[in-house]
Coordinates of N, CA and C in Angstrom, one line a residue:
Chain A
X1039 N -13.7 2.0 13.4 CA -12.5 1.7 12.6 C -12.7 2.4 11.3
X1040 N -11.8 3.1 11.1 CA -11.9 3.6 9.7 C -11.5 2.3 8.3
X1041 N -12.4 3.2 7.2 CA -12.4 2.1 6.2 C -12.6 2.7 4.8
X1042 N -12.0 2.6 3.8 CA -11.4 2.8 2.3 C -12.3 2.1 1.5
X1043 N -13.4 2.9 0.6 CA -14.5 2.3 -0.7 C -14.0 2.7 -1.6
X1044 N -13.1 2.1 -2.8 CA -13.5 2.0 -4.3 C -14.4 1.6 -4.4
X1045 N -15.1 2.2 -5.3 CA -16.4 1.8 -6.1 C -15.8 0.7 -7.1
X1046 N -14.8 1.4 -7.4 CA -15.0 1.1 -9.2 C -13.7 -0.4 -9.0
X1047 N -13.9 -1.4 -9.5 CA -12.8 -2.1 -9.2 C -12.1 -2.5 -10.9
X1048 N -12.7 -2.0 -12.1 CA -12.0 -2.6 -13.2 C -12.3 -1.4 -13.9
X1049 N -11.8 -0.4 -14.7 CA -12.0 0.5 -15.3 C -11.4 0.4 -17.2
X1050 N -12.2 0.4 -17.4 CA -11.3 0.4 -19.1 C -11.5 1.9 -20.1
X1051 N -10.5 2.7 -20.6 CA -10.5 3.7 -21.4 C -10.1 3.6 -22.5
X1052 N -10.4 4.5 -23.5 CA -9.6 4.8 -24.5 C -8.6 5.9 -23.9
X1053 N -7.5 5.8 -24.6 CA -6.5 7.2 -24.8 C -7.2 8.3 -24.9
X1054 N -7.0 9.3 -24.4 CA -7.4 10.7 -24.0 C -8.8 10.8 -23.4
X1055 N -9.4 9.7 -23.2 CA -10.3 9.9 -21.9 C -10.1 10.6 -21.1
X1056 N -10.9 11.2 -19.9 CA -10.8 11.6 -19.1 C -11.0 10.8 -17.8
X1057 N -10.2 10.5 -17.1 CA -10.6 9.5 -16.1 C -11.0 10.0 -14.6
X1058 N -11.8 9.2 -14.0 CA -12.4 9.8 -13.0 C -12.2 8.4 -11.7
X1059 N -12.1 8.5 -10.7 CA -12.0 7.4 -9.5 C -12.2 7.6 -8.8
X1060 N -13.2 6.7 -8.2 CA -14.2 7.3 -6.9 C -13.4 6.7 -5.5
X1061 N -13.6 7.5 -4.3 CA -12.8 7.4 -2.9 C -13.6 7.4 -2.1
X1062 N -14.3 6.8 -1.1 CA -15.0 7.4 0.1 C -14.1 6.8 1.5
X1063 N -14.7 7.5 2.1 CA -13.3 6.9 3.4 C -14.7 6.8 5.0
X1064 N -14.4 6.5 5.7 CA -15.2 6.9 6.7 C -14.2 6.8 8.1
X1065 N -14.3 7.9 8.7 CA -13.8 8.3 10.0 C -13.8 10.1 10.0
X1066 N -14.2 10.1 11.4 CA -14.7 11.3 11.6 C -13.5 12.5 11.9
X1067 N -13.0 12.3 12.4 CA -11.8 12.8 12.7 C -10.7 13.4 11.5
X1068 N -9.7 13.9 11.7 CA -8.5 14.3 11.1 C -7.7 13.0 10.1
X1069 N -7.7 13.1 8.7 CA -7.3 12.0 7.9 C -6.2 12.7 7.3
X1070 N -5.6 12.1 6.3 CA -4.6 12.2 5.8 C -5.0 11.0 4.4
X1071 N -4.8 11.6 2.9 CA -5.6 10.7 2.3 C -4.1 10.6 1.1
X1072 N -4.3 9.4 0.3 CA -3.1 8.8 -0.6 C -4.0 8.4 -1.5
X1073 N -3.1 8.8 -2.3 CA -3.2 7.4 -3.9 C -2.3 7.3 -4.1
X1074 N -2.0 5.7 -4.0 CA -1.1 5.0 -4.9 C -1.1 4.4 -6.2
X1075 N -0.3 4.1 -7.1 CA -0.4 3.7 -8.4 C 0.5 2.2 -8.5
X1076 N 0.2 0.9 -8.9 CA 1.0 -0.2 -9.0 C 0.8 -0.4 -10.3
X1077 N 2.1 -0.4 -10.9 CA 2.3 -0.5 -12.6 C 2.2 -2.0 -12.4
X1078 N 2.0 -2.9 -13.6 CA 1.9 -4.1 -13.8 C 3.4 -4.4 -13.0
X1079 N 3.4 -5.7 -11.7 CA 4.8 -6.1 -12.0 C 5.5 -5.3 -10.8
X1080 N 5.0 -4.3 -10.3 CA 5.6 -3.2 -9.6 C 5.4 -3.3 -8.3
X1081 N 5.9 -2.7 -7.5 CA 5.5 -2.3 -5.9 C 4.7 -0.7 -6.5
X1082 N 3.9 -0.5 -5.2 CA 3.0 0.4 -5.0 C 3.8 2.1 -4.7
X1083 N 4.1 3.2 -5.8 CA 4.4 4.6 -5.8 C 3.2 5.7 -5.2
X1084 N 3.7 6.7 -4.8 CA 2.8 7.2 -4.2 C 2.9 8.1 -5.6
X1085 N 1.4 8.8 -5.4 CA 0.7 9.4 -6.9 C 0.6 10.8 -6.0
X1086 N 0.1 11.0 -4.8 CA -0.2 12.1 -4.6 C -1.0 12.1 -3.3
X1087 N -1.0 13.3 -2.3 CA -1.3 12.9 -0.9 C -2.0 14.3 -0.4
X1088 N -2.9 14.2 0.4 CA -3.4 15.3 1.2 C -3.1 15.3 2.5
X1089 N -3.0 16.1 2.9 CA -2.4 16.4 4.4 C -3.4 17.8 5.2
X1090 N -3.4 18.8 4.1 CA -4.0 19.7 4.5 C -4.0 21.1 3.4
X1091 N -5.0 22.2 4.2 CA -4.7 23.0 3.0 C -5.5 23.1 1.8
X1092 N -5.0 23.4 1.0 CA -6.1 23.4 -0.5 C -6.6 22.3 -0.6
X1093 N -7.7 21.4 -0.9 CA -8.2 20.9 -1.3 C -8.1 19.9 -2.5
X1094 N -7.8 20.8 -3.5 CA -7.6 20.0 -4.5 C -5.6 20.2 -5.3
X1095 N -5.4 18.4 -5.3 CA -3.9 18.6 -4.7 C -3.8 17.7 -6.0
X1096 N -2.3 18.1 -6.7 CA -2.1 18.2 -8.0 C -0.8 16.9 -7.5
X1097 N -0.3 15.7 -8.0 CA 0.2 14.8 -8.2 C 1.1 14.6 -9.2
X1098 N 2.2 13.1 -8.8 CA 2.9 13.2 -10.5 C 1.8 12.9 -11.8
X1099 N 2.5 13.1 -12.3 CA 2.0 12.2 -14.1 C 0.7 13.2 -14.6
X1100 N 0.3 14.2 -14.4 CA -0.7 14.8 -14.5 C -2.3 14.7 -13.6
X1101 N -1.8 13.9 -12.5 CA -2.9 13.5 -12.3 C -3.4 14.5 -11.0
X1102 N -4.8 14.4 -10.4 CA -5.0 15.2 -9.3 C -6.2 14.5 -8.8
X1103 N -6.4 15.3 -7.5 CA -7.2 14.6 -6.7 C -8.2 15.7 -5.6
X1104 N -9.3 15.5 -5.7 CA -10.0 16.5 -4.5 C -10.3 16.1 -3.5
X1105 N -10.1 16.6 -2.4 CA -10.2 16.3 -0.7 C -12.2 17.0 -0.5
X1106 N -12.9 16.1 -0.5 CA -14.7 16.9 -0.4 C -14.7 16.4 1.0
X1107 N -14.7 17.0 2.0 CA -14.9 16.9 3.6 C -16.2 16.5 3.8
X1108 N -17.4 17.3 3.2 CA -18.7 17.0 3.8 C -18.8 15.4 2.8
X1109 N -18.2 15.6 1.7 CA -18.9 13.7 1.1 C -17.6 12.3 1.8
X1110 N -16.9 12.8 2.6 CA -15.5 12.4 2.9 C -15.5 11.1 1.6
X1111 N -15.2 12.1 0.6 CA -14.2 11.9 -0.7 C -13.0 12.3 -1.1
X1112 N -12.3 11.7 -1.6 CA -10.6 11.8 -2.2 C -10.8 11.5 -3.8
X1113 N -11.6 11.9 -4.3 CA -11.4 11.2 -6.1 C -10.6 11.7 -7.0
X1114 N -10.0 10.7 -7.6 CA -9.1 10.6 -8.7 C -9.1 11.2 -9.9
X1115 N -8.1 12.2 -10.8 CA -8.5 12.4 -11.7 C -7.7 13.0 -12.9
X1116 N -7.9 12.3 -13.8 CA -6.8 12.8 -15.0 C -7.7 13.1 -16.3
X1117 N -7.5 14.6 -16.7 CA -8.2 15.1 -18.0 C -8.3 14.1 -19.6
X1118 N -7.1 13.6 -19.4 CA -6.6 12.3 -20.4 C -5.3 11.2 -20.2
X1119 N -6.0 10.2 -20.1 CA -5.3 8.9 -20.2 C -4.4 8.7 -21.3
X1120 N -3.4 8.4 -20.6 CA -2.7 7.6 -21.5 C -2.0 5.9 -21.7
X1121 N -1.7 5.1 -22.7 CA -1.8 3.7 -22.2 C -0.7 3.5 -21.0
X1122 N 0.5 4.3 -20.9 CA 1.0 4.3 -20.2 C 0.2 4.1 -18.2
X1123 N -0.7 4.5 -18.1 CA -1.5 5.1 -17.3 C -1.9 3.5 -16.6
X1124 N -2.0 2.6 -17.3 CA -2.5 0.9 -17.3 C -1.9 0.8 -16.1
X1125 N -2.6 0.4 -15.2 CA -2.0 0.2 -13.8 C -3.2 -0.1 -12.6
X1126 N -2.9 -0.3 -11.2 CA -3.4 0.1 -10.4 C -3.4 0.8 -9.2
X1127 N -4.4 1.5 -9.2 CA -4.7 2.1 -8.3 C -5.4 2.0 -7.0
X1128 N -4.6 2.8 -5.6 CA -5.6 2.1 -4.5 C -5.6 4.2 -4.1
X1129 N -6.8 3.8 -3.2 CA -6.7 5.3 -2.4 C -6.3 4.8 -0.6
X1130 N -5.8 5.6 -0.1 CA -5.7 4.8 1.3 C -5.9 6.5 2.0
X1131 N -5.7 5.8 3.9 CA -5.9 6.7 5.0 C -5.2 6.7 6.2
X1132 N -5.3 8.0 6.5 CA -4.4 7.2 7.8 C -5.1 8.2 8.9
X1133 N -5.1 7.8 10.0 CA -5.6 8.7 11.2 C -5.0 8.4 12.3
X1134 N -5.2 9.2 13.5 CA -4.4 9.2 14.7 C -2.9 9.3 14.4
X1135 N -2.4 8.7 15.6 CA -1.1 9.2 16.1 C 0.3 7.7 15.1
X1136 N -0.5 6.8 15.0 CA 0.4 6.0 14.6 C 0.6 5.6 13.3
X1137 N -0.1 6.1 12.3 CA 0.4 6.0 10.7 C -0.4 5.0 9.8
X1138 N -1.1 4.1 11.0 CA -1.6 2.8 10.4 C -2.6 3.4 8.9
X1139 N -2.3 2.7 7.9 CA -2.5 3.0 7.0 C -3.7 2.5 6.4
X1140 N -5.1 2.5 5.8 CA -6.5 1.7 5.9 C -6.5 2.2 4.2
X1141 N -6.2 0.6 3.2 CA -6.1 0.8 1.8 C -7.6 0.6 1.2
X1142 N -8.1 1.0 0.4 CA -9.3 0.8 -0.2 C -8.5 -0.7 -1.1
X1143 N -9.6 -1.4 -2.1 CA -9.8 -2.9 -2.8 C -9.3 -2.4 -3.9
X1144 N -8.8 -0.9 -4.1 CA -8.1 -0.8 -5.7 C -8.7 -1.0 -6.8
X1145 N -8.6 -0.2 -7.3 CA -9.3 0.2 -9.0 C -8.0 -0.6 -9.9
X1146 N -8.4 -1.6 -10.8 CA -7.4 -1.5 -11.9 C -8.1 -0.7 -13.1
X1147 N -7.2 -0.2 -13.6 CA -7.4 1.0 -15.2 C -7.1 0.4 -15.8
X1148 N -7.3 -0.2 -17.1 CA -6.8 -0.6 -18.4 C -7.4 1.2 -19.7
X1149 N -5.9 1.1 -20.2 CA -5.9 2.3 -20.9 C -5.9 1.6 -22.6
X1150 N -6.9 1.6 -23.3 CA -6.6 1.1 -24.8 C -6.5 1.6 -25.8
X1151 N -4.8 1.3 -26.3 CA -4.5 2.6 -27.3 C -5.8 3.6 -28.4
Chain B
X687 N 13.3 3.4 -7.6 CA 13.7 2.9 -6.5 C 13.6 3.8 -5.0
X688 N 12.8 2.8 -4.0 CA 12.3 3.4 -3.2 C 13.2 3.7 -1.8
X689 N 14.0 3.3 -2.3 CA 15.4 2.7 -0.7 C 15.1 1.8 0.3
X690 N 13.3 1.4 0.0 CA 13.5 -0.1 0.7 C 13.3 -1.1 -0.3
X691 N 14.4 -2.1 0.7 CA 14.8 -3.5 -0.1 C 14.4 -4.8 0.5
X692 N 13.9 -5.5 -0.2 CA 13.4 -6.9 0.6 C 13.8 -8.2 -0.7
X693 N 14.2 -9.1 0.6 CA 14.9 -10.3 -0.3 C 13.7 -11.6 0.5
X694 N 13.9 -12.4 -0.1 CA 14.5 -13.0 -1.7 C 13.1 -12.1 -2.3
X695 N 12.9 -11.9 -3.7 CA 12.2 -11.4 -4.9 C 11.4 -12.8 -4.6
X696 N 12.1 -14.1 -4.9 CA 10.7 -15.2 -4.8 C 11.1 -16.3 -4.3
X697 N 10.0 -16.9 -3.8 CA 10.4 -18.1 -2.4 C 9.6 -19.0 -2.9
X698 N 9.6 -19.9 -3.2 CA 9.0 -21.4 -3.1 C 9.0 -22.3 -2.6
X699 N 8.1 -23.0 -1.6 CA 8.3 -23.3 -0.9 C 7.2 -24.8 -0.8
X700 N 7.0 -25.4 0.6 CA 5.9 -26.2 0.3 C 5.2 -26.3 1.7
X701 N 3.8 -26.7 1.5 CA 3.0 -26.7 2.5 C 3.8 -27.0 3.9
X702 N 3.0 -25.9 5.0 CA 3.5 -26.9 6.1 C 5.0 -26.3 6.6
X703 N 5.4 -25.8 5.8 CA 7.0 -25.1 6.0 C 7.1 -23.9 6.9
X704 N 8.0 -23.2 6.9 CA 8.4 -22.0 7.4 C 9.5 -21.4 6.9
X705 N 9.2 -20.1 6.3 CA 10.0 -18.9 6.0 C 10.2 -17.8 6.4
X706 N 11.1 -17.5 6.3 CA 11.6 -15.6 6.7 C 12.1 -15.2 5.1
X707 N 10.8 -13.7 5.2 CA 11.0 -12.5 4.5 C 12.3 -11.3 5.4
X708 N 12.5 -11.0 4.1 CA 13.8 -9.8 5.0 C 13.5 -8.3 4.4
X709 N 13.6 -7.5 5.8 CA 12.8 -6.0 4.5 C 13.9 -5.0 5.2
X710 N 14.5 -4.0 4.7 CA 15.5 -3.2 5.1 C 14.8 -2.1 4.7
X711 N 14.4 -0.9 5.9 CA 13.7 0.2 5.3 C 14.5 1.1 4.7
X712 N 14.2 2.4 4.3 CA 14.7 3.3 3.9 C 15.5 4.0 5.0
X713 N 17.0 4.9 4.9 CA 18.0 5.3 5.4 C 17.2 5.9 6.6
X714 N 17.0 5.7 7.7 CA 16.8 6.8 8.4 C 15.3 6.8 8.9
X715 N 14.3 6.3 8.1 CA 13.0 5.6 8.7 C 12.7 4.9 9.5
X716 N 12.2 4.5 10.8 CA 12.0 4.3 12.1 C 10.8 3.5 12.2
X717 N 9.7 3.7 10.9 CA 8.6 2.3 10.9 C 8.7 1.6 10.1
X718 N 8.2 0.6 9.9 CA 8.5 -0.9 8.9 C 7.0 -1.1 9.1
X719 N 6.3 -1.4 7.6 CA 5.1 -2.1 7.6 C 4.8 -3.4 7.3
X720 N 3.9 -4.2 7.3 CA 4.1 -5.5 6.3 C 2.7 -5.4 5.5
X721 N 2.8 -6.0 4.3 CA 1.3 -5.9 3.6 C 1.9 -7.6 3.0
X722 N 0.2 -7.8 3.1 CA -0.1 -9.1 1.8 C -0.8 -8.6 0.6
X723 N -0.5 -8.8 0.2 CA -0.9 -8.7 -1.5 C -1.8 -10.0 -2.1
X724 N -2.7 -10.4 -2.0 CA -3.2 -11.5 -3.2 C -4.5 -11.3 -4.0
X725 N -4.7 -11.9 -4.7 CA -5.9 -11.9 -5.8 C -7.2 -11.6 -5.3
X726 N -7.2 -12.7 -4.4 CA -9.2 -12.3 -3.5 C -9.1 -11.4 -2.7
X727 N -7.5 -11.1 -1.5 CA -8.1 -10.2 -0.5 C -7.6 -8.7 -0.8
X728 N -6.8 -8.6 -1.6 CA -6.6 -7.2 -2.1 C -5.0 -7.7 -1.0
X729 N -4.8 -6.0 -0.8 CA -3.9 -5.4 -0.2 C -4.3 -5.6 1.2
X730 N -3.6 -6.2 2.1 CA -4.1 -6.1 3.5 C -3.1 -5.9 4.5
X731 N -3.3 -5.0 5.3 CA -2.1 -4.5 6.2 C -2.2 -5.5 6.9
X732 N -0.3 -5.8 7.8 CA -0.2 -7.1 8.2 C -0.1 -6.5 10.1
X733 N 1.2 -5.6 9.6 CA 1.7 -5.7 11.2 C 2.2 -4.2 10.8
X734 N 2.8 -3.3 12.0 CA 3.6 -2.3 11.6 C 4.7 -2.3 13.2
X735 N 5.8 -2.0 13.3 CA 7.2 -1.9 13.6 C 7.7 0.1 13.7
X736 N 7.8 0.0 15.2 CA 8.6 1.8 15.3 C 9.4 1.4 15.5
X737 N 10.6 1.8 15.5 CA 11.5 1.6 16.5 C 12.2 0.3 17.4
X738 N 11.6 -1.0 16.5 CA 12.1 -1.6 17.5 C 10.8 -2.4 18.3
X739 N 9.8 -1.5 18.5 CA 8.5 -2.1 19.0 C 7.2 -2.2 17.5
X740 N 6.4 -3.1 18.3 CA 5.2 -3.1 17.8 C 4.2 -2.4 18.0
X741 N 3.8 -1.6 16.9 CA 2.9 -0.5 17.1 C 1.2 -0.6 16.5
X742 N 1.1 -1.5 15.6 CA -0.4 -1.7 15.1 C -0.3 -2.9 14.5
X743 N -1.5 -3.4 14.4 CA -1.7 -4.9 14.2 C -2.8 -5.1 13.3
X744 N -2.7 -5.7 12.1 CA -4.5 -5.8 11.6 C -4.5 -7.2 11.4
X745 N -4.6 -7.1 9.6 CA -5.2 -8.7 9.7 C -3.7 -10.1 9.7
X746 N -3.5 -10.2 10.7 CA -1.8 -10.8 10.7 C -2.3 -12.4 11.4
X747 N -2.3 -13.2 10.7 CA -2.7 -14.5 11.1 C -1.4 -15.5 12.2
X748 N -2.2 -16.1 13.2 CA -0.9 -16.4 14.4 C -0.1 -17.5 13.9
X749 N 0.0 -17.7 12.7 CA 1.4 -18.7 12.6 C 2.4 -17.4 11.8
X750 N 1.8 -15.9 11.8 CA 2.5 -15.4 11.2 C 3.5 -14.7 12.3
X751 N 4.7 -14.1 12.3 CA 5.3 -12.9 13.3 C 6.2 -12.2 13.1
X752 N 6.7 -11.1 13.2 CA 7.7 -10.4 12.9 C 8.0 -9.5 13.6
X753 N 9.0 -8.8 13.7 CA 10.3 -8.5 14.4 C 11.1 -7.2 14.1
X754 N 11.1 -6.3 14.4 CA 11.9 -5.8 14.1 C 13.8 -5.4 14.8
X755 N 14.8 -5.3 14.5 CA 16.0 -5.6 14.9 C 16.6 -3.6 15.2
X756 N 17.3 -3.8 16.0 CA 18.5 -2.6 16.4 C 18.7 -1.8 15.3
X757 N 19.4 -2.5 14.1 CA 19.8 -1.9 13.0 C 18.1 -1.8 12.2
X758 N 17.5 -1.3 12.8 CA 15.7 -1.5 12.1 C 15.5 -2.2 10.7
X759 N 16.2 -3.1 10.7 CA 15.5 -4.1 9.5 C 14.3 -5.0 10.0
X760 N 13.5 -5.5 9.2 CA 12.7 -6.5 9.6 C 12.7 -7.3 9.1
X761 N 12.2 -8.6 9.8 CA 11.7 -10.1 9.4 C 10.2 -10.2 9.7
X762 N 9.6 -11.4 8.5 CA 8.4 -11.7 8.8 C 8.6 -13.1 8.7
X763 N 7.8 -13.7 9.6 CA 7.9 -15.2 9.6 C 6.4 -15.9 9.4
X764 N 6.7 -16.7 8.3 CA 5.6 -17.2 8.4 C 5.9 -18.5 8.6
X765 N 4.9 -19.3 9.3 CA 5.0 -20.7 9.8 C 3.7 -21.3 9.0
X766 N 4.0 -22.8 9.0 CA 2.7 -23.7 8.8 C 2.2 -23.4 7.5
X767 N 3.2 -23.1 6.5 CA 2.7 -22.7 5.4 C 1.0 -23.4 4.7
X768 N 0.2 -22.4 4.2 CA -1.0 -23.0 3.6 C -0.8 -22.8 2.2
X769 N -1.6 -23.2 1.2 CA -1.8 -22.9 -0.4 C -2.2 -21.5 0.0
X770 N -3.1 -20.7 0.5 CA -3.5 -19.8 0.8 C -2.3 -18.5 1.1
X771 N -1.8 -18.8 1.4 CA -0.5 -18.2 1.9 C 0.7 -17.8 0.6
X772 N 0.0 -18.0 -0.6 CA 0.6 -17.6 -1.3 C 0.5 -16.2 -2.0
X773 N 1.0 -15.2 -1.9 CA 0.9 -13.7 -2.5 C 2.0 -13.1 -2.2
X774 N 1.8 -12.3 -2.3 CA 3.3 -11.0 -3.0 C 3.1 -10.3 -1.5
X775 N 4.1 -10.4 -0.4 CA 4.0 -9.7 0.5 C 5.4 -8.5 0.4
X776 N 4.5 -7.3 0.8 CA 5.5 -6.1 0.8 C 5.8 -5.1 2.3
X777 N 6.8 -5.0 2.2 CA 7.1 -3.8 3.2 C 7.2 -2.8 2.8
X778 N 6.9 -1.6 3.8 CA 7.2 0.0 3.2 C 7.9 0.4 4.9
X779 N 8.0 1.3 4.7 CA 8.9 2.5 5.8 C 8.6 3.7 5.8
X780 N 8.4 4.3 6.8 CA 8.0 6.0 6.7 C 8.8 6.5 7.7
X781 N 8.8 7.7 8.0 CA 10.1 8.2 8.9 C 9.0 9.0 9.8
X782 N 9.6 10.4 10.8 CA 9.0 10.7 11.7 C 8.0 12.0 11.5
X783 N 8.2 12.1 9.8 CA 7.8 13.4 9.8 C 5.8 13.2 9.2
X784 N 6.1 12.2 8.7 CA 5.1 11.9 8.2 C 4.4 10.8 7.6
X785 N 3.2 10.6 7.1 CA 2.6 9.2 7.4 C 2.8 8.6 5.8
X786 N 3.9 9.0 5.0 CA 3.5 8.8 3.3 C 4.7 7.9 3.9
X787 N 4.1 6.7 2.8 CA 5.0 5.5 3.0 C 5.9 4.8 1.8
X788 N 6.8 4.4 1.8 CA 8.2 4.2 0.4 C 7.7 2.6 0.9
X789 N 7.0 2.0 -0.4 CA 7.6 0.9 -0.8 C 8.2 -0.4 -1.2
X790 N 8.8 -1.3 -0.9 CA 9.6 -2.2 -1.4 C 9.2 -2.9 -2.5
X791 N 9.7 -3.7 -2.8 CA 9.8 -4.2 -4.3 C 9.0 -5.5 -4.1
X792 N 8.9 -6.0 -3.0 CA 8.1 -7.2 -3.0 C 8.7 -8.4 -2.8
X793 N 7.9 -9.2 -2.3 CA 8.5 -10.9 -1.8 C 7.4 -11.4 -2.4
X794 N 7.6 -12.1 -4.1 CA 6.8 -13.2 -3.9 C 6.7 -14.8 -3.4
X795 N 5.7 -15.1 -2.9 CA 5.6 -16.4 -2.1 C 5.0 -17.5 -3.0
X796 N 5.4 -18.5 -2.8 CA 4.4 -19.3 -3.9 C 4.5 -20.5 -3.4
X797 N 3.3 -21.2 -2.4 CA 3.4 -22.5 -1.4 C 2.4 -23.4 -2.3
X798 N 3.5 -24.6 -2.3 CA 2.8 -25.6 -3.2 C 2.4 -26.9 -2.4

């Protein structure tokens, strides 16, 4: 069965940090990788998705993310935070034919002005 | 706004009960998911809905069940309400092209 690790489950920055979020997934096969973002309060937006192709895949809000096949990693990543940014994040997966979706435990970010 | 809608926003209710969640996907999308949302277990996939059938199953506990209808809206039923049973359950919908999922705004539950 495939399965979604955040490391990191509470993150705190200052503004213009650079933020980093760790992904590992495990299943051997053909994935399809997400991050979502849940603002305080919110339902869950999609941030940005791999499917295939380049590797490293550029998302809204400035953020981006790299597909590492041999570490089967997806990590998160924005050059600078902003408070705006205060939210959380999950990375998820999906494999085979039916979509079923396998969320990682979610990182929350706290961004401080 | 994601074009899926789910009523009521918040339910209270009391142990022991039974409710229906209501989730209308997006125009034209063909799966319906259900997630629980709470504090200890994170996000946990419930059930997922094609067309009408049941297609994947995770952690969905048996007083839970749902349904999907003709006009592909869905219901989730939860029976035998526990304290435990309380969290923000959400639906999403994806269509046939791909596995990225739109989701709803959320049902929170709150069994006292």
């Amino acid at each position: 069965a495939q399965s979604v690790s955040q490391h990191n489950h509470h993150v705190i920055l200052s503004e213009a940090a650079s933020l980093e979020l760790g992904c590992n997934y495990s299943y051997g096969g053909t994935v399809n990788l997400f991050w979502y973002v849940q603002y305080p309060g919110q339902h869950l937006q999609l941030l940005l998705k791999y499917f295939s192709g380049d590797p490293l895949v550029k998302g809204i809000k400035g953020f981006e993310a790299e597909f590492i096949k041999s570490k089967f990693s997806f990590n998160l990543r924005k050059p600078s935070v902003q408070w705006s940014d205060t939210a959380e994040y999950f990375c998820a997966v999906t494999s085979g034919g039916y979509q079923k979706v396998t969320f990682g435990t979610g990182t929350k970010l706290q961004v401080i002005p | 706004d994601s074009g899926v809608t789910q009523t009521p926003k918040h339910l209270i209710t009391a142990t022991g009960q039974r409710v229906t969640l209501r989730c209308s996907p997006r125009s034209g999308d063909l799966s319906v998911y259900w997630y629980q949302q709470s504090l200890d277990q994170g996000l946990q996939f419930l059930i997922q809905y094609y067309n009408g059938e049941e297609r994947a199953k995770g952690n969905i506990l048996e007083r839970f069940s749902a349904q999907q209808f003709p006009d592909l809206h869905s219901e989730l039923n939860l029976s035998s309400l526990e304290l435990g049973d309380s969290a923000l359950y959400f639906c999403a919908s994806s269509d046939q092209r791909g596995p990225e999922q739109f989701f709803g705004p959320g049902t929170r539950l709150t069994v006292l």
